[in-house]
Amino acid sequence: MATVAQAAALKARHDSERSVGVAFAIMLAFLVAGPFLLYPVFLMKALCFALFACAFNLLIGYVGLVSFGHALYFGWASYLTAYAAKSWGMQPEIAILIGTATAAALGIVAGIVAIRRQGIYFAMITLALAQMMYLVALRLPLTGGEDGIQAVPRGRLFGLFDLNHEMTMYIFVLVVVLAAFLLIYRIINSPFGEVLKAIRENEPRTISLGYQTDRYKVVAFVLSATLAGLAGSVKALVFQLASLTDVHWTMSGEVLLMTLVGGLGTIFGPVVGAFLIVAMENYLASFGQWVLIIQGAIFVVCVLVFRRGIVGELAHRLHVRL
Amino acid sequence: MLGDTVLETEDLTKDFAGFVAVRSVNLRVARGSIHAMIGPNGAGKTTCFNLLSKFLSPTRGRIVFDGRDITALRPADVAQLGLVRSFQISAVFPHLTVIENVRIALQRRRGGSFDFWRSKRVLHALDDAAMRLITDVGLADYANALAVELPYGRKRALELATTLALDPLMLLLDEPMAGMGHEDIGRISALIRSVASTRTVLMVEHNLSVVADLCDRITVLTRGQVLAEGDYKTVSADPAVREAYLGTGQG
Ligand SMILES: Nc1ncnc2c1ncn2[C@@H]1O[C@H](COP(=O)(O)OP(=O)(O)OP(=O)(O)O)[C@@H](O)[C@H]1O
Ligand SMILES: [Mg+2]
């Protein structure tokens, strides 16, 4: 039954798969060459935020759920990883697992509480829960209050690789982030992901086809929180620090900004957005408080000029999926 | 001969904070029939459908479907039992292709789709079935077009194909032919007729010639209440119906 229209569309689909492959190759080449051209710490920071933004995008871009509280999972995972590594002397991989599991557990609770709310109410509940846990972080001795947890040992990965060696640490971060990126790509392109897209497109219709959409949304929420937690855990080891900044609401805002600037609901958008924002923070640091204003201005320009975000706009112009 | 009752309501009532949109409706739909629900704008037809599909909870009353009390069930449960609705405002997944739209419904056959670790390539096994449904509603040439790009009548056809993909026991169709051209109406009428050979259809429709042509039984609703019921001849001869409905310029 292959008509002309079908054949053309089939070709478009293959072109899209190719465009994703090409973009991935470019990204990989950049990240492999990166530490020879740029500071590894900068790259590692950007990679952690790229993962954070990709996890956030899984929810906002593919389910249409806007969470204003994703700092909760990022920050608390970061605390638990730092605490496990420092106070319990855990190996890095175990410490990361503990932090990520914490985020998953928090995601399950928050997901179940928030998921029945629609639109702005959903966003408000996620924000309220995150603010509550921010106050807990401020008071609880475990987090070290205003000081945070400092001088977190990076340790030896699997007891073998010394992560204090900058290049070893970079390779470790790169492998973790790429694996998580590929997992997110798979989630989006799985039978589960198809249902998520249907929910984003038309939730009542999805329900009328017999899907318990709340359950799909909770699972997506937990996956997103868990992956955000993984990003926070890795970040704690990169900077050897977990602090209130990571659980503060501005962190939730920042990840939203990265995703929007890069391109909501695109595969590579959050990565591009994260690198851009982190680069801006680094190179504009000398402007002090002005960074926020410059960021705000860029955000406004992006929203006005590139409504689809940088990658979204590019994909639109080239008629491909990115 | 028509079979037993497949859907029955008892004293079905919906009160929107003082405004009673559906009042004490006792409906009986015979298995295998095409049953029309007609009535002027705002009569409560869509609200009725929302109650039957459990998108709204009734204030009072009972709904029995296929021998089972579904009054307390959730909408997705009702759909899983085989009572599937369409929407008055065409409900497609706009940024999915035509074939993806239908495949989402076919995917229900797998049970839950929580397998986020598996490639969606496994869904290509459903492509043939999807193509057959798409061809049945005359959309074969549009299989890979985005639903949002279809003209209105074709969107409705796609919605019908998606609903049929669930192989439901009973369909609730809310104005399936609104906004369609002559040719489409003919095709969709024929499709509904063939669908109803093994299923039951309850449909809201304003086009009375379609109703006369297609439906075994008609329920007339006005201001939330059943005004008359019977076959087309009985109903159209009823003076109260002529007054309330046909008299408003619809006939
Ligand atoms: N959620 C709601 N809250 C309050 N009132 C409602 C709600 N939904 C419907 N109504 C009211 O109930 C009445 C019946 O509406 P309904 O949509 O069921 O009519 P209808 O028979 O489908 O009309 P149409 O032919 O225009 O589609 C209308 O007066 C409408 O304003
Ligand atoms: Mg209506």
Coordinates of C-alpha atoms and ligand atoms in Angstrom, one line a residue:
Chain A
M1 CA 0.0 0.0 0.0
A2 CA 3.0 2.2 -0.5
T3 CA 1.7 5.4 -2.1
V4 CA 3.8 8.4 -3.1
A5 CA 2.9 10.3 0.1
Q6 CA 3.9 7.3 2.3
A7 CA 7.2 6.8 0.5
A8 CA 8.0 10.5 1.0
A9 CA 7.1 10.3 4.7
L10 CA 9.1 7.2 5.2
K11 CA 12.1 8.9 3.7
A12 CA 11.5 11.8 6.0
R13 CA 11.5 9.4 9.0
H14 CA 14.8 7.8 7.9
D15 CA 16.3 11.3 7.3
S16 CA 15.3 12.1 10.9
E17 CA 17.0 9.1 12.3
R18 CA 20.0 10.0 10.3
S19 CA 19.9 13.6 11.5
V20 CA 19.8 12.4 15.1
G21 CA 22.8 10.1 14.4
V22 CA 24.8 12.9 12.8
A23 CA 24.1 15.3 15.7
F24 CA 25.1 12.6 18.2
A25 CA 28.4 12.1 16.4
I26 CA 29.1 15.8 16.4
M27 CA 28.3 16.0 20.1
L28 CA 30.5 13.0 20.9
A29 CA 33.4 14.5 18.9
F30 CA 33.1 17.7 20.8
L31 CA 33.0 16.0 24.1
V32 CA 36.0 13.8 23.3
A33 CA 38.1 16.7 22.1
G34 CA 36.7 19.0 24.8
P35 CA 39.2 18.5 27.6
F36 CA 42.1 19.3 25.3
L37 CA 40.5 22.6 24.4
L38 CA 38.6 23.7 27.5
Y39 CA 38.8 23.3 31.2
P40 CA 37.7 19.9 32.2
V41 CA 35.9 21.3 35.3
F42 CA 33.8 23.6 33.1
L43 CA 33.0 20.6 30.8
M44 CA 32.0 18.4 33.7
K45 CA 29.8 21.1 35.2
A46 CA 28.1 21.6 31.8
L47 CA 27.7 17.8 31.4
C48 CA 26.0 17.5 34.8
F49 CA 23.6 20.3 33.9
A50 CA 23.0 18.9 30.5
L51 CA 21.9 15.6 32.1
F52 CA 19.8 17.6 34.6
A53 CA 18.1 19.5 31.7
C54 CA 17.6 16.4 29.7
A55 CA 15.9 14.7 32.6
F56 CA 13.7 17.8 33.1
N57 CA 12.9 17.9 29.4
L58 CA 11.6 14.3 29.6
L59 CA 8.8 15.7 31.7
I60 CA 8.1 19.1 30.2
G61 CA 8.9 18.3 26.6
Y62 CA 7.5 14.8 26.2
V63 CA 4.6 14.6 28.7
G64 CA 3.8 18.3 28.9
L65 CA 4.2 18.5 32.7
V66 CA 5.9 21.6 34.0
S67 CA 7.7 21.0 37.3
F68 CA 9.0 24.0 39.2
G69 CA 10.7 21.9 41.8
H70 CA 13.3 19.8 40.1
A71 CA 16.1 21.3 42.3
L72 CA 14.6 19.0 45.0
Y73 CA 15.9 15.8 43.3
F74 CA 19.1 17.4 42.0
G75 CA 20.0 18.9 45.3
W76 CA 19.0 16.1 47.7
A77 CA 20.8 13.5 45.6
S78 CA 23.8 15.8 45.7
Y79 CA 23.6 15.9 49.6
L80 CA 23.2 12.2 50.0
T81 CA 26.1 11.4 47.7
A82 CA 28.3 13.9 49.4
Y83 CA 27.3 12.6 52.9
A84 CA 27.8 9.0 51.9
A85 CA 31.2 9.6 50.4
K86 CA 32.4 11.8 53.2
S87 CA 30.8 10.6 56.4
W88 CA 30.4 6.9 55.6
G89 CA 33.4 6.7 53.4
M90 CA 31.5 5.0 50.6
Q91 CA 33.1 4.4 47.2
P92 CA 32.0 6.9 44.5
E93 CA 29.8 4.5 42.6
I94 CA 27.9 3.5 45.8
A95 CA 27.6 7.1 46.9
I96 CA 26.1 8.0 43.5
L97 CA 23.7 5.1 43.8
I98 CA 22.6 6.3 47.2
G99 CA 22.0 9.8 46.0
T100 CA 20.1 8.7 42.9
A101 CA 18.0 6.3 44.9
T102 CA 17.1 9.2 47.3
A103 CA 16.0 11.2 44.3
A104 CA 13.9 8.3 43.1
A105 CA 12.2 7.9 46.5
L106 CA 11.5 11.7 46.7
G107 CA 10.2 11.5 43.1
I108 CA 7.7 8.7 44.0
V109 CA 6.3 10.7 46.9
A110 CA 6.1 14.0 45.0
G111 CA 4.8 12.3 41.9
I112 CA 1.9 10.6 43.7
V113 CA 1.1 13.9 45.5
A114 CA 1.2 16.1 42.5
I115 CA 0.1 14.1 39.5
R116 CA -3.6 14.6 39.8
R117 CA -3.2 18.3 39.6
Q118 CA -3.4 19.9 36.2
G119 CA -1.4 22.7 34.6
I120 CA -0.3 25.5 36.9
Y121 CA -1.5 23.6 40.0
F122 CA 0.8 20.8 39.2
A123 CA 3.7 23.4 38.9
M124 CA 2.7 25.0 42.2
I125 CA 2.6 21.7 44.1
T126 CA 6.0 20.7 42.8
L127 CA 7.3 24.1 43.8
A128 CA 5.8 23.9 47.3
L129 CA 7.3 20.4 47.9
A130 CA 10.7 21.6 46.8
Q131 CA 10.5 24.7 49.1
M132 CA 9.5 22.5 52.0
M133 CA 12.5 20.3 51.4
Y134 CA 14.7 23.4 51.0
L135 CA 13.8 24.4 54.5
V136 CA 14.5 20.9 55.7
A137 CA 18.0 21.2 54.1
L138 CA 18.5 24.5 55.9
R139 CA 17.8 23.0 59.3
L140 CA 19.0 19.4 59.1
P141 CA 22.5 18.8 60.5
L142 CA 23.2 16.2 57.7
T143 CA 23.3 18.9 55.1
G144 CA 25.7 21.2 57.0
G145 CA 23.3 24.2 56.7
E146 CA 24.8 27.3 55.2
D147 CA 28.2 25.7 54.8
G148 CA 26.9 22.6 52.9
I149 CA 29.1 19.5 52.8
Q150 CA 32.6 20.5 51.7
A151 CA 35.7 18.6 50.8
V152 CA 33.8 15.6 49.6
P153 CA 36.3 12.9 48.7
R154 CA 36.0 11.7 45.1
G155 CA 37.6 8.3 46.0
R156 CA 38.5 5.4 43.7
L157 CA 35.9 4.2 41.2
F158 CA 35.3 0.4 41.8
G159 CA 38.3 0.7 44.0
L160 CA 40.5 1.0 40.9
F161 CA 40.4 4.4 39.2
D162 CA 41.5 7.4 41.1
L163 CA 38.9 10.1 40.4
N164 CA 41.2 12.8 41.8
H165 CA 42.9 12.5 38.5
E166 CA 41.1 15.1 36.5
M167 CA 41.1 13.2 33.2
T168 CA 39.9 10.0 34.8
M169 CA 37.1 12.0 36.5
Y170 CA 36.2 13.6 33.1
I171 CA 35.9 10.2 31.4
F172 CA 33.8 8.9 34.2
V173 CA 31.4 11.8 34.0
L174 CA 31.3 11.6 30.2
V175 CA 30.4 7.9 30.3
V176 CA 27.7 8.3 33.0
V177 CA 26.1 11.3 31.2
L178 CA 26.2 9.7 27.8
A179 CA 24.7 6.5 29.1
A180 CA 21.9 8.5 30.8
F181 CA 21.4 10.5 27.6
L182 CA 21.0 7.3 25.6
L183 CA 18.6 6.0 28.1
I184 CA 16.4 9.1 27.9
Y185 CA 16.5 8.8 24.1
R186 CA 15.3 5.2 24.4
I187 CA 12.6 6.2 26.9
I188 CA 11.3 8.8 24.4
N189 CA 11.4 6.2 21.6
S190 CA 9.8 3.3 23.5
P191 CA 6.2 2.0 23.6
F192 CA 6.0 3.9 26.9
G193 CA 7.3 7.0 25.2
E194 CA 4.6 6.8 22.6
V195 CA 1.9 6.9 25.3
L196 CA 3.7 9.8 26.9
K197 CA 3.5 11.7 23.6
A198 CA -0.2 10.8 23.3
I199 CA -0.8 12.3 26.8
R200 CA 1.1 15.4 25.8
E201 CA -0.9 15.7 22.6
N202 CA -4.4 15.0 24.1
E203 CA -4.8 13.5 27.5
P204 CA -8.6 13.0 27.5
R205 CA -8.4 11.1 24.2
T206 CA -5.6 9.0 25.7
I207 CA -7.8 8.2 28.7
S208 CA -10.7 7.4 26.4
L209 CA -8.5 4.8 24.7
G210 CA -8.2 3.0 28.0
Y211 CA -4.9 4.3 29.3
Q212 CA -4.7 5.1 33.1
T213 CA -2.8 8.3 32.2
D214 CA -2.0 9.1 35.8
R215 CA 0.1 6.0 36.2
Y216 CA 2.1 6.8 33.0
K217 CA 2.7 10.3 34.3
V218 CA 3.9 9.1 37.7
V219 CA 6.4 6.7 36.1
A220 CA 7.6 9.5 33.8
F221 CA 7.9 11.8 36.8
V222 CA 9.9 9.2 38.8
L223 CA 12.2 8.6 35.9
S224 CA 12.8 12.3 35.4
A225 CA 13.4 12.8 39.2
T226 CA 15.8 9.8 39.3
L227 CA 17.9 11.1 36.3
A228 CA 17.9 14.6 37.8
G229 CA 19.2 13.0 40.9
L230 CA 21.9 11.2 39.0
A231 CA 23.0 14.5 37.7
G232 CA 23.1 16.0 41.2
S233 CA 25.1 13.0 42.5
V234 CA 27.7 13.3 39.9
K235 CA 27.9 17.0 40.4
A236 CA 28.6 16.6 44.1
L237 CA 31.7 14.5 43.3
V238 CA 32.9 16.9 40.5
F239 CA 32.8 19.9 42.8
Q240 CA 33.4 17.9 45.9
L241 CA 30.6 20.0 47.4
A242 CA 26.9 19.8 48.1
S243 CA 25.2 23.1 49.1
L244 CA 22.0 25.0 49.5
T245 CA 22.4 26.4 46.0
D246 CA 21.6 23.0 44.6
V247 CA 18.2 22.7 46.3
H248 CA 17.2 26.4 46.0
W249 CA 14.3 27.3 43.7
T250 CA 16.6 29.3 41.5
M251 CA 18.2 26.0 40.5
S252 CA 14.7 24.8 39.3
G253 CA 14.4 28.0 37.3
E254 CA 17.9 27.6 35.8
V255 CA 17.1 24.1 34.4
L256 CA 13.9 25.4 33.0
L257 CA 15.8 28.2 31.4
M258 CA 18.4 25.8 29.9
T259 CA 15.6 23.6 28.4
L260 CA 13.7 26.5 26.9
V261 CA 16.8 28.2 25.4
G262 CA 18.0 24.9 23.9
G263 CA 14.6 23.8 22.7
L264 CA 11.7 22.1 24.6
G265 CA 10.9 18.6 23.4
T266 CA 14.0 18.3 21.3
I267 CA 16.6 15.6 22.0
F268 CA 19.7 17.8 21.9
G269 CA 18.2 21.1 23.0
P270 CA 18.7 20.7 26.7
V271 CA 22.4 19.8 26.1
V272 CA 23.0 22.9 24.0
G273 CA 21.0 25.1 26.5
A274 CA 23.0 23.8 29.5
F275 CA 26.4 24.4 27.8
L276 CA 25.3 27.9 26.8
I277 CA 24.1 28.9 30.2
V278 CA 27.0 27.3 32.1
A279 CA 29.4 29.0 29.7
M280 CA 27.7 32.3 30.3
E281 CA 27.9 32.0 34.0
N282 CA 31.6 31.1 33.8
Y283 CA 32.7 33.8 31.4
L284 CA 30.5 36.5 32.7
A285 CA 31.3 35.8 36.3
S286 CA 33.3 39.0 36.5
F287 CA 30.1 41.0 35.9
G288 CA 28.9 39.8 39.4
Q289 CA 25.2 40.4 39.9
W290 CA 24.8 41.5 36.3
V291 CA 25.0 37.9 35.2
L292 CA 21.4 37.4 36.2
I293 CA 20.3 40.4 34.3
I294 CA 22.2 39.4 31.2
Q295 CA 20.7 35.9 31.5
G296 CA 17.3 37.4 31.8
A297 CA 17.8 39.5 28.7
I298 CA 19.1 36.4 26.7
F299 CA 16.0 34.5 27.9
V300 CA 13.7 37.3 26.6
V301 CA 15.5 37.4 23.3
C302 CA 15.3 33.7 22.9
V303 CA 11.6 33.6 23.6
L304 CA 11.0 36.4 21.2
V305 CA 13.3 35.3 18.4
F306 CA 13.6 31.6 18.7
R307 CA 10.3 30.5 20.0
R308 CA 11.3 26.9 19.6
G309 CA 14.7 27.3 21.2
I310 CA 18.0 27.1 19.4
V311 CA 17.9 23.4 18.5
G312 CA 14.1 23.5 17.9
E313 CA 14.5 26.4 15.5
L314 CA 17.4 24.6 13.7
A315 CA 15.4 21.4 13.4
H316 CA 12.4 23.3 12.0
R317 CA 14.6 25.1 9.4
L318 CA 16.2 21.9 8.3
H319 CA 13.0 19.9 8.4
V320 CA 14.5 17.2 10.6
R321 CA 14.2 16.0 14.2
L322 CA 17.0 16.9 16.5
Chain B
M1 CA -34.2 -8.8 15.4
L2 CA -32.3 -6.8 18.0
G3 CA -30.7 -8.5 21.0
D4 CA -30.9 -7.8 24.7
T5 CA -30.0 -4.5 26.4
V6 CA -26.3 -3.7 26.4
L7 CA -26.4 -0.3 28.0
E8 CA -28.9 0.8 30.5
T9 CA -29.2 3.9 32.8
E10 CA -31.4 4.4 35.7
D11 CA -32.4 7.9 36.9
L12 CA -29.1 9.3 35.5
T13 CA -28.7 12.9 36.7
K14 CA -26.0 15.5 36.5
D15 CA -26.3 18.7 38.5
F16 CA -23.7 21.4 37.8
A17 CA -23.9 23.4 41.0
G18 CA -27.7 23.9 40.7
F19 CA -28.0 23.7 36.9
V20 CA -29.3 20.3 36.1
A21 CA -27.9 19.4 32.7
V22 CA -29.2 15.8 32.7
R23 CA -32.3 14.9 34.6
S24 CA -33.5 11.4 35.5
V25 CA -32.6 9.8 32.2
N26 CA -33.6 6.2 31.8
L27 CA -31.9 4.9 28.7
R28 CA -31.9 1.4 27.2
V29 CA -29.7 0.6 24.2
A30 CA -30.3 -2.7 22.5
R31 CA -27.3 -4.8 21.7
G32 CA -26.3 -4.6 18.0
S33 CA -28.5 -1.5 17.3
I34 CA -27.6 1.9 16.1
H35 CA -29.2 4.3 18.5
A36 CA -29.4 8.0 18.0
M37 CA -29.6 10.7 20.6
I38 CA -30.9 13.9 19.2
G39 CA -32.0 17.2 20.7
P40 CA -31.4 21.0 20.4
N41 CA -28.2 22.6 21.4
G42 CA -27.6 22.5 25.1
A43 CA -30.0 19.6 25.6
G44 CA -27.4 17.6 27.5
K45 CA -26.3 15.1 24.9
T46 CA -22.6 15.6 25.4
T47 CA -23.0 15.7 29.1
C48 CA -24.8 12.4 28.9
F49 CA -21.9 10.9 26.9
N50 CA -19.5 12.3 29.5
L51 CA -21.5 10.5 32.2
L52 CA -21.7 7.2 30.3
S53 CA -17.9 7.2 29.6
K54 CA -17.3 8.3 33.2
F55 CA -15.5 11.5 32.2
L56 CA -18.1 13.0 34.6
S57 CA -19.5 11.4 37.7
P58 CA -23.3 11.4 37.9
T59 CA -24.9 13.2 40.8
R60 CA -27.5 10.4 41.0
G61 CA -28.3 7.3 39.1
R62 CA -26.8 4.1 37.9
I63 CA -25.2 2.9 34.7
V64 CA -25.1 -0.8 33.7
F65 CA -23.0 -1.8 30.7
D66 CA -22.9 -5.4 29.4
G67 CA -24.4 -6.6 32.6
R68 CA -22.0 -4.8 34.8
D69 CA -22.5 -1.8 37.0
I70 CA -20.0 0.8 35.8
T71 CA -21.2 3.7 37.8
A72 CA -18.1 3.8 40.1
L73 CA -15.5 3.0 37.5
R74 CA -12.8 5.3 36.1
P75 CA -12.9 6.4 32.5
A76 CA -10.0 4.3 31.4
D77 CA -11.6 1.2 33.0
V78 CA -14.8 1.8 31.1
A79 CA -12.9 2.0 27.9
Q80 CA -11.1 -1.2 28.7
L81 CA -14.5 -2.9 29.2
G82 CA -15.3 -2.0 25.6
L83 CA -17.4 1.1 25.9
V84 CA -15.4 3.7 23.9
R85 CA -16.3 7.3 23.2
S86 CA -15.3 9.8 20.6
F87 CA -15.5 13.5 21.2
Q88 CA -17.7 16.3 19.8
I89 CA -14.6 18.4 19.1
S90 CA -12.5 16.2 16.9
A91 CA -10.0 14.4 19.2
V92 CA -6.8 13.4 17.4
F93 CA -3.2 13.5 18.5
P94 CA -2.3 16.5 16.3
H95 CA 1.5 16.1 16.1
L96 CA 1.5 12.4 15.5
T97 CA 1.1 10.9 12.1
V98 CA -2.2 9.3 11.0
I99 CA -0.7 5.8 11.4
E100 CA 0.8 6.7 14.8
N101 CA -2.6 7.9 15.9
V102 CA -4.2 4.6 15.1
R103 CA -1.3 2.7 16.5
I104 CA -1.7 4.3 19.9
A105 CA -5.0 2.6 20.2
L106 CA -3.8 -0.7 18.8
Q107 CA -1.0 -0.6 21.4
R108 CA -3.7 -1.2 24.0
R109 CA -3.7 -4.9 22.9
R110 CA -0.3 -5.2 24.5
G111 CA -1.9 -4.4 27.9
G112 CA 0.1 -1.7 29.7
S113 CA 2.9 -0.1 27.9
F114 CA 5.3 0.7 30.7
D115 CA 8.3 -0.8 29.0
F116 CA 10.4 2.3 28.6
W117 CA 13.6 0.2 28.0
R118 CA 12.3 -1.4 24.8
S119 CA 12.6 0.2 21.3
K120 CA 9.3 1.3 19.7
R121 CA 10.3 -0.8 16.7
V122 CA 8.2 -3.5 18.4
L123 CA 5.2 -1.5 17.5
H124 CA 5.8 -1.9 13.8
A125 CA 4.1 -5.3 14.2
L126 CA 0.9 -3.3 14.5
D127 CA 1.4 -1.4 11.2
D128 CA -0.6 -3.7 9.0
A129 CA -3.6 -3.7 11.2
A130 CA -3.3 0.1 11.4
M131 CA -3.1 0.4 7.7
R132 CA -6.2 -1.7 7.2
L133 CA -8.2 0.6 9.6
I134 CA -6.9 3.7 7.9
T135 CA -7.8 2.3 4.5
D136 CA -11.4 1.5 5.8
V137 CA -12.0 5.2 6.6
G138 CA -10.4 6.3 3.3
L139 CA -7.2 7.7 4.7
A140 CA -4.7 5.4 3.0
D141 CA -3.1 8.2 1.1
Y142 CA -2.5 10.2 4.3
A143 CA -1.0 7.4 6.4
N144 CA 2.2 9.4 7.2
A145 CA 0.7 12.9 7.3
L146 CA 0.5 14.7 10.6
A147 CA -3.0 14.6 12.0
V148 CA -3.0 18.4 12.5
E149 CA -2.6 18.8 8.7
L150 CA -5.7 16.9 7.8
P151 CA -8.9 18.8 6.8
Y152 CA -11.7 18.6 9.4
G153 CA -13.7 15.8 7.9
R154 CA -10.6 13.6 7.6
K155 CA -9.8 14.2 11.2
R156 CA -13.1 12.8 12.2
A157 CA -12.5 9.8 10.0
L158 CA -9.2 9.3 11.7
E159 CA -10.8 9.6 15.1
L160 CA -13.3 6.9 14.1
A161 CA -10.4 4.6 12.8
T162 CA -8.7 5.1 16.2
T163 CA -11.8 4.2 18.1
L164 CA -12.4 1.1 16.0
A165 CA -8.8 0.1 16.6
L166 CA -9.8 -0.8 20.1
D167 CA -12.4 -3.2 18.7
P168 CA -15.0 -2.0 21.2
L169 CA -18.2 -3.6 22.1
M170 CA -20.0 -0.3 21.9
L171 CA -19.1 3.1 20.5
L172 CA -20.3 6.4 21.7
L173 CA -20.0 8.8 18.8
D174 CA -20.6 12.5 19.5
E175 CA -21.6 14.1 16.1
P176 CA -19.2 11.9 14.1
M177 CA -20.2 13.6 10.8
A178 CA -20.3 17.3 11.8
G179 CA -18.3 19.4 9.4
M180 CA -18.1 16.7 6.8
G181 CA -18.8 17.0 3.1
H182 CA -21.4 14.9 1.2
E183 CA -19.0 12.3 0.1
D184 CA -17.5 11.8 3.5
I185 CA -20.9 11.5 5.1
G186 CA -21.8 8.7 2.7
R187 CA -18.6 6.8 3.4
I188 CA -18.7 7.2 7.2
S189 CA -22.4 6.2 7.2
A190 CA -21.6 3.0 5.4
L191 CA -18.7 2.5 7.8
I192 CA -20.9 2.9 10.9
R193 CA -23.4 0.6 9.4
S194 CA -20.8 -2.1 8.8
V195 CA -19.3 -1.5 12.3
A196 CA -22.7 -2.0 13.8
S197 CA -23.1 -5.4 12.4
T198 CA -21.1 -6.7 15.3
R199 CA -21.3 -3.8 17.7
T200 CA -23.6 -1.3 19.2
V201 CA -23.5 2.4 18.4
L202 CA -24.9 5.2 20.3
M203 CA -24.5 8.5 18.4
V204 CA -25.4 12.1 18.7
E205 CA -26.2 13.5 15.3
H206 CA -27.8 16.7 14.1
N207 CA -28.2 15.6 10.5
L208 CA -31.7 14.1 10.5
S209 CA -31.5 12.4 7.1
V210 CA -28.5 10.5 8.4
V211 CA -30.4 9.6 11.5
A212 CA -33.4 8.5 9.5
D213 CA -31.3 6.4 7.3
L214 CA -29.0 4.8 9.8
C215 CA -30.6 4.5 13.2
D216 CA -32.9 1.8 14.6
R217 CA -34.0 3.8 17.5
I218 CA -34.0 7.5 18.5
T219 CA -34.0 9.2 21.9
V220 CA -35.0 12.8 21.9
L221 CA -33.5 14.9 24.7
T222 CA -34.5 18.4 25.7
R223 CA -33.4 20.4 28.7
G224 CA -31.7 17.3 30.1
Q225 CA -34.8 15.1 29.9
V226 CA -36.0 12.4 27.6
L227 CA -38.9 13.9 25.6
A228 CA -39.6 10.9 23.3
E229 CA -38.3 7.6 22.2
G230 CA -38.9 5.3 19.3
D231 CA -38.1 4.7 15.7
Y232 CA -37.8 7.6 13.3
K233 CA -41.4 7.5 12.1
T234 CA -42.8 7.5 15.7
V235 CA -40.5 10.2 16.9
S236 CA -40.8 12.5 13.9
A237 CA -44.6 12.3 14.1
D238 CA -44.6 13.2 17.8
P239 CA -46.1 16.7 18.2
A240 CA -44.0 17.5 21.3
V241 CA -40.9 16.6 19.3
R242 CA -41.9 18.8 16.4
E243 CA -42.6 21.6 18.8
A244 CA -39.3 21.3 20.8
Y245 CA -36.9 20.2 18.1
L246 CA -38.0 20.2 14.6
G247 CA -39.9 23.5 15.2
T248 CA -36.6 25.2 16.0
G249 CA -35.6 25.2 12.4
Q250 CA -33.6 22.0 12.4
G251 CA -36.1 20.1 10.2
Ligands
LIG1 N1 -18.9 21.3 33.1 C1 -20.0 22.1 33.0 N2 -20.3 22.9 34.0 C2 -21.5 23.6 33.9 N3 -22.4 23.5 33.0 C3 -22.1 22.7 32.0 C4 -20.9 21.9 31.9 N4 -21.0 21.1 30.8 C5 -22.1 21.4 30.2 N5 -22.8 22.3 30.9 C6 -24.1 22.9 30.5 O1 -25.0 21.8 30.3 C7 -25.9 22.0 29.3 C8 -25.8 20.8 28.3 O2 -24.6 20.9 27.6 P1 -24.2 19.7 26.6 O3 -22.9 20.1 26.1 O4 -24.4 18.4 27.2 O5 -25.3 20.0 25.4 P2 -25.4 19.3 24.0 O6 -26.8 18.7 24.0 O7 -24.3 18.4 23.8 O8 -25.4 20.5 23.0 P3 -24.7 20.6 21.6 O9 -25.7 20.1 20.6 O10 -24.5 22.1 21.4 O11 -23.5 19.9 21.5 C9 -25.5 23.3 28.6 O12 -26.3 24.3 29.0 C10 -24.1 23.6 29.1 O13 -23.8 24.9 29.3
MG2 MG -22.8 18.3 22.4

